[in-house]
PDB file of C-alpha atoms in Angstrom:
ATOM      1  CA  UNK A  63      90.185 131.422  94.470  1.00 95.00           C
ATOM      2  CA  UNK A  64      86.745 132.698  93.734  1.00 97.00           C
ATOM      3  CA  UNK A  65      84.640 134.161  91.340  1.00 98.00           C
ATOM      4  CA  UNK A  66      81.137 135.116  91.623  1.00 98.00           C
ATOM      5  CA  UNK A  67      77.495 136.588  89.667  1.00 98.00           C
ATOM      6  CA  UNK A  68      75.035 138.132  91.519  1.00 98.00           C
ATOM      7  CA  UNK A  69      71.566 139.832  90.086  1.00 98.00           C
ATOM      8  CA  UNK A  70      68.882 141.299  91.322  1.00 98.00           C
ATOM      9  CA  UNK A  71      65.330 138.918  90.801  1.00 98.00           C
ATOM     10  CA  UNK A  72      62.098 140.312  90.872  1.00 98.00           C
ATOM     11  CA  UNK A  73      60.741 136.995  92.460  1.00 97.00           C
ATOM     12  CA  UNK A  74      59.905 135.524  95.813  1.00 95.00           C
ATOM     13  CA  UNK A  75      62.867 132.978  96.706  1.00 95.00           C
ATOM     14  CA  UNK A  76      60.283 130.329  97.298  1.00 96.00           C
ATOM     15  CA  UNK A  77      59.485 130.822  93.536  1.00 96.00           C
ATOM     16  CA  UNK A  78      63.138 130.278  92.823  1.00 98.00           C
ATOM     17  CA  UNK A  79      64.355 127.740  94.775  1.00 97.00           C
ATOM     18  CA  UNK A  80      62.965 124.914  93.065  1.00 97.00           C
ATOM     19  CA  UNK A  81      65.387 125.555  90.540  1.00 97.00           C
ATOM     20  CA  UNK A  82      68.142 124.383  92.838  1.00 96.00           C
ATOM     21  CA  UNK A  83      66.564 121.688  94.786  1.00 95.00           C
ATOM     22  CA  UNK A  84      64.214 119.794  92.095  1.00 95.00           C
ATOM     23  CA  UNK A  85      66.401 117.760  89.547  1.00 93.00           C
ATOM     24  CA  UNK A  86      64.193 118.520  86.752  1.00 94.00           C
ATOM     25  CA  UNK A  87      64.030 122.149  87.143  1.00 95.00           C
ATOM     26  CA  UNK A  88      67.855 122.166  87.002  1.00 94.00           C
ATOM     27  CA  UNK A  89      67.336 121.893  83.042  1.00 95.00           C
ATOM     28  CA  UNK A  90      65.795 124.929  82.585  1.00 95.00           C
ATOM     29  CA  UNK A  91      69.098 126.747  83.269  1.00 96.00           C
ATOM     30  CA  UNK A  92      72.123 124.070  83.074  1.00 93.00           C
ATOM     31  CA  UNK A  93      72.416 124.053  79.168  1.00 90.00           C
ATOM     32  CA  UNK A  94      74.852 120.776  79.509  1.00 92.00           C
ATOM     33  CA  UNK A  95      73.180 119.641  81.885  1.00 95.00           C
ATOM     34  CA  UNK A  96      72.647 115.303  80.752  1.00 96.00           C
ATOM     35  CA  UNK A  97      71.825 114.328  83.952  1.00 96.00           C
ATOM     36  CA  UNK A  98      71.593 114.661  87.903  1.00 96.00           C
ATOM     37  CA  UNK A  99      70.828 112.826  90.152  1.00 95.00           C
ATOM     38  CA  UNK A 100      70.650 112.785  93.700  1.00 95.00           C
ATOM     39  CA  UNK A 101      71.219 110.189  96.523  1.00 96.00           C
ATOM     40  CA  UNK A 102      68.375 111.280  98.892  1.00 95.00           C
ATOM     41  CA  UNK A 103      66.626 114.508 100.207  1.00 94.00           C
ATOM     42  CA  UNK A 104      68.433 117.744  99.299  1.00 95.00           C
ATOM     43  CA  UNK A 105      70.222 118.279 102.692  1.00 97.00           C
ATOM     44  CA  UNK A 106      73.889 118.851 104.069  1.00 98.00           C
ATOM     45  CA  UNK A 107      75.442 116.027 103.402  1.00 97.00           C
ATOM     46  CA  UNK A 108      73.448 114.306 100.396  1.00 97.00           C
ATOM     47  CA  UNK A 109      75.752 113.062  97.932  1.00 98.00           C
ATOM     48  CA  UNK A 110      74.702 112.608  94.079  1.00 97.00           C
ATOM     49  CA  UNK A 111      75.994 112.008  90.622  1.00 97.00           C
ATOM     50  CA  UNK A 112      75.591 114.858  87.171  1.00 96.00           C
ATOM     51  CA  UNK A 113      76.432 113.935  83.660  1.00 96.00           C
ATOM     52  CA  UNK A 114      77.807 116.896  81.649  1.00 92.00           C
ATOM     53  CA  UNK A 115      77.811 117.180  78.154  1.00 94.00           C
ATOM     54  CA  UNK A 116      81.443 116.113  76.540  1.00 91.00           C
ATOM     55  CA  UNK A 117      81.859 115.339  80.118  1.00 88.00           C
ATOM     56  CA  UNK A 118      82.609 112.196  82.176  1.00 90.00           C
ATOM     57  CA  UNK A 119      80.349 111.588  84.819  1.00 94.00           C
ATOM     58  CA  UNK A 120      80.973 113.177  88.075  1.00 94.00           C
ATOM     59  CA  UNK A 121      80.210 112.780  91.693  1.00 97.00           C
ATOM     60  CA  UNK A 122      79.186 115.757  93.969  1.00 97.00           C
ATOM     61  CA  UNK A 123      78.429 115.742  97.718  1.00 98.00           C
ATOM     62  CA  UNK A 124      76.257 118.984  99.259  1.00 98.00           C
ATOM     63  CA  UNK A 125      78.373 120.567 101.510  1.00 98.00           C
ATOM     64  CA  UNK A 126      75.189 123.133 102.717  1.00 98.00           C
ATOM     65  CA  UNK A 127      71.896 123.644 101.753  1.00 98.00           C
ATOM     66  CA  UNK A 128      69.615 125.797 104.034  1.00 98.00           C
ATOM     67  CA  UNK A 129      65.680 125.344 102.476  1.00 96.00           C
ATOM     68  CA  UNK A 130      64.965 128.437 100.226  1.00 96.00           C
ATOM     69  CA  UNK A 131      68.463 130.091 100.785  1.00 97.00           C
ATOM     70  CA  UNK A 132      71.160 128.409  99.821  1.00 98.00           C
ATOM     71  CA  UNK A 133      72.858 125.165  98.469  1.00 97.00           C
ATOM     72  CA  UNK A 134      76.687 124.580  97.960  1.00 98.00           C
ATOM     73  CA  UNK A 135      78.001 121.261  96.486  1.00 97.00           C
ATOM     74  CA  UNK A 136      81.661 120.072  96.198  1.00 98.00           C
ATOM     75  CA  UNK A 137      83.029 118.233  93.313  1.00 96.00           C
ATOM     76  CA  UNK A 138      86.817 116.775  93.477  1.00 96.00           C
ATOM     77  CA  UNK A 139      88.739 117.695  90.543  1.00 92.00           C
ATOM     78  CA  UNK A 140      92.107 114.908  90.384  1.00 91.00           C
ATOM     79  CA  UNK A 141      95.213 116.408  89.762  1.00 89.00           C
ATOM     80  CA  UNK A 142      93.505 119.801  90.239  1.00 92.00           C
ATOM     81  CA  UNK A 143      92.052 120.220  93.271  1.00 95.00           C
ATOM     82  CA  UNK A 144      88.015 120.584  95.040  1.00 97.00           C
ATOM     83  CA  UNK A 145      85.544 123.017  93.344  1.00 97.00           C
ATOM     84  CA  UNK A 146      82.734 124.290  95.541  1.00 98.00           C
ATOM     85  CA  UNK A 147      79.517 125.387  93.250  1.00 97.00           C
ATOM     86  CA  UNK A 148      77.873 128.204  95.307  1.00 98.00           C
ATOM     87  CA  UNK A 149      73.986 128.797  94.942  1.00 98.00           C
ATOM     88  CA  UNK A 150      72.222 131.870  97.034  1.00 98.00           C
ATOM     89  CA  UNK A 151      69.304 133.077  97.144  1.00 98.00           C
ATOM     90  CA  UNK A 152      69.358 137.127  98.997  1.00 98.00           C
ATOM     91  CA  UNK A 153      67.009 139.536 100.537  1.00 96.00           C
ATOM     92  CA  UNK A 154      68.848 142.822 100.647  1.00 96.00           C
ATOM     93  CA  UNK A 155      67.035 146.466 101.299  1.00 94.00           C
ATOM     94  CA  UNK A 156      64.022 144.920 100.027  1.00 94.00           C
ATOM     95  CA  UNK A 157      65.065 143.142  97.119  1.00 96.00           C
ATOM     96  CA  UNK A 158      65.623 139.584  96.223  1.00 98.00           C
ATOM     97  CA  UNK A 159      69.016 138.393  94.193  1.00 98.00           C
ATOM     98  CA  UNK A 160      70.258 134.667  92.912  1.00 98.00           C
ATOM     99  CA  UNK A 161      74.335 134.531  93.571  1.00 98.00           C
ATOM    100  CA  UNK A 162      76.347 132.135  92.124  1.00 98.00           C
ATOM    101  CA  UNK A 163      79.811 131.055  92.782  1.00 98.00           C
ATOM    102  CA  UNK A 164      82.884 128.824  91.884  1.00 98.00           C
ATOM    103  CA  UNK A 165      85.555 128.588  94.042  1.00 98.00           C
ATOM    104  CA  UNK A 166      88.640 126.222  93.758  1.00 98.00           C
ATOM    105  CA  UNK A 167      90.083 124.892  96.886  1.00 97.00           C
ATOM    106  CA  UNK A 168      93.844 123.269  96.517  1.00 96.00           C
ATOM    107  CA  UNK A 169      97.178 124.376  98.275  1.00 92.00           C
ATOM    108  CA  UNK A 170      98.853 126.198  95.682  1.00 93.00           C
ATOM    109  CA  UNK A 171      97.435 128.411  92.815  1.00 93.00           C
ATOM    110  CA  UNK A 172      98.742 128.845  89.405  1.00 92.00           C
ATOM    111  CA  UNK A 173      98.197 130.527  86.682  1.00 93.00           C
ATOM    112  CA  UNK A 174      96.679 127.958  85.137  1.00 93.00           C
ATOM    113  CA  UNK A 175      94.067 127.100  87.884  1.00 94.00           C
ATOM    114  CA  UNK A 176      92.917 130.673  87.407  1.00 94.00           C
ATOM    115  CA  UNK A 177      92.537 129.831  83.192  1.00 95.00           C
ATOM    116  CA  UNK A 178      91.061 126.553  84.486  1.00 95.00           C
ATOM    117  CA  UNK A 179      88.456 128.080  87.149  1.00 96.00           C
ATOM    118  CA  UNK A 180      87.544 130.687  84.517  1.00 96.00           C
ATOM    119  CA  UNK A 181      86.392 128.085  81.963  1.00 95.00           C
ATOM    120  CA  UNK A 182      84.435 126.724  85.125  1.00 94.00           C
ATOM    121  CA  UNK A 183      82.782 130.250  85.808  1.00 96.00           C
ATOM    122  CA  UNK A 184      81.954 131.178  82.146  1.00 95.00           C
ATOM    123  CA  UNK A 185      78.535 129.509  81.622  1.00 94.00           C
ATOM    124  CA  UNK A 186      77.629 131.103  85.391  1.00 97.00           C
ATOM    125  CA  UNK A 187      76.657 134.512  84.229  1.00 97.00           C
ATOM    126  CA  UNK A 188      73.992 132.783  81.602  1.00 97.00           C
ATOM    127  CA  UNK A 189      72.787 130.453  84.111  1.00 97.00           C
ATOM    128  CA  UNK A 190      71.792 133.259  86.796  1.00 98.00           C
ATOM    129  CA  UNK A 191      69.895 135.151  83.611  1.00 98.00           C
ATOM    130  CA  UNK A 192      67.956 131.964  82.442  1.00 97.00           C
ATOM    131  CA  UNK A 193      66.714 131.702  86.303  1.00 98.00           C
ATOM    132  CA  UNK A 194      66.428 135.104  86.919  1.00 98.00           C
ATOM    133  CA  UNK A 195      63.969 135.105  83.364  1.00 97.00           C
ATOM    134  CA  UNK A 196      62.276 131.512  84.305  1.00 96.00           C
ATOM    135  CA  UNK A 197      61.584 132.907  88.184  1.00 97.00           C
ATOM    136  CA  UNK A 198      59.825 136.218  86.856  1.00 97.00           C
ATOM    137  CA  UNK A 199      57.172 134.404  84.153  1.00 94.00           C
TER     138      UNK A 199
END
């Protein structure tokens, strides 16, 4: 199960991806955002540890990043299942677009995980347009 934002940025990708791969920069767009912190270079396979407001700490491993494209990170969810946290950066017919996903991995779906991976996905659409505004300054 999946949901997804995608928007058009009138920015070069290597003027967005920062945003991704520097901790700091994360801030600018992650409103409960406490802290991050990764275990190493930001690579496949880097693991790392974010702080959410009204949040316990969690622990997130990257499960791709490709330099200037793309990064995907996994967090385990007990009792609910794995949540993959999608972040793209496009060139289509010209343009450039940020795309941002959620998608809940677990063997059965419910209701409820939809409600669940919903509350997830709300702050998503906000977070493209604070990078997509940052990026074009």
């Amino acid at each position: 199960m999946e949901l997804q934002c995608k928007v058009a940025v009138n920015a070069a990708k290597e003027r967005i991806w920062p945003y991704y791969a520097d901790p700091a920069m994360r801030y600018a767009w992650e409103d409960d955002l406490e802290s991050i912190v990764f275990d190493g270079e930001v690579k496949t396979g880097t693991t790392g540890r974010m702080k959410l407001k009204d949040m316990p700490e969690m622990q997130f491993a990257l499960t791709e990043v490709i330099e200037g494209a793309s990064l995907c990170d996994r967090t385990d969810v007990p009792g609910i299942g794995s949540l993959f946290f999608g972040h793209e950066i496009l060139q289509e017919k010209g343009k450039t677009y940020i795309q941002h996903s959620v998608r809940l991995e677990k063997n059965i779906f419910t209701e409820e995980d939809l409600g669940f991976l919903c509350g997830v996905f709300a702050d998503v659409p906000g977070a493209v347009m604070k990078i997509k505004r940052e990026a074009e300054k």
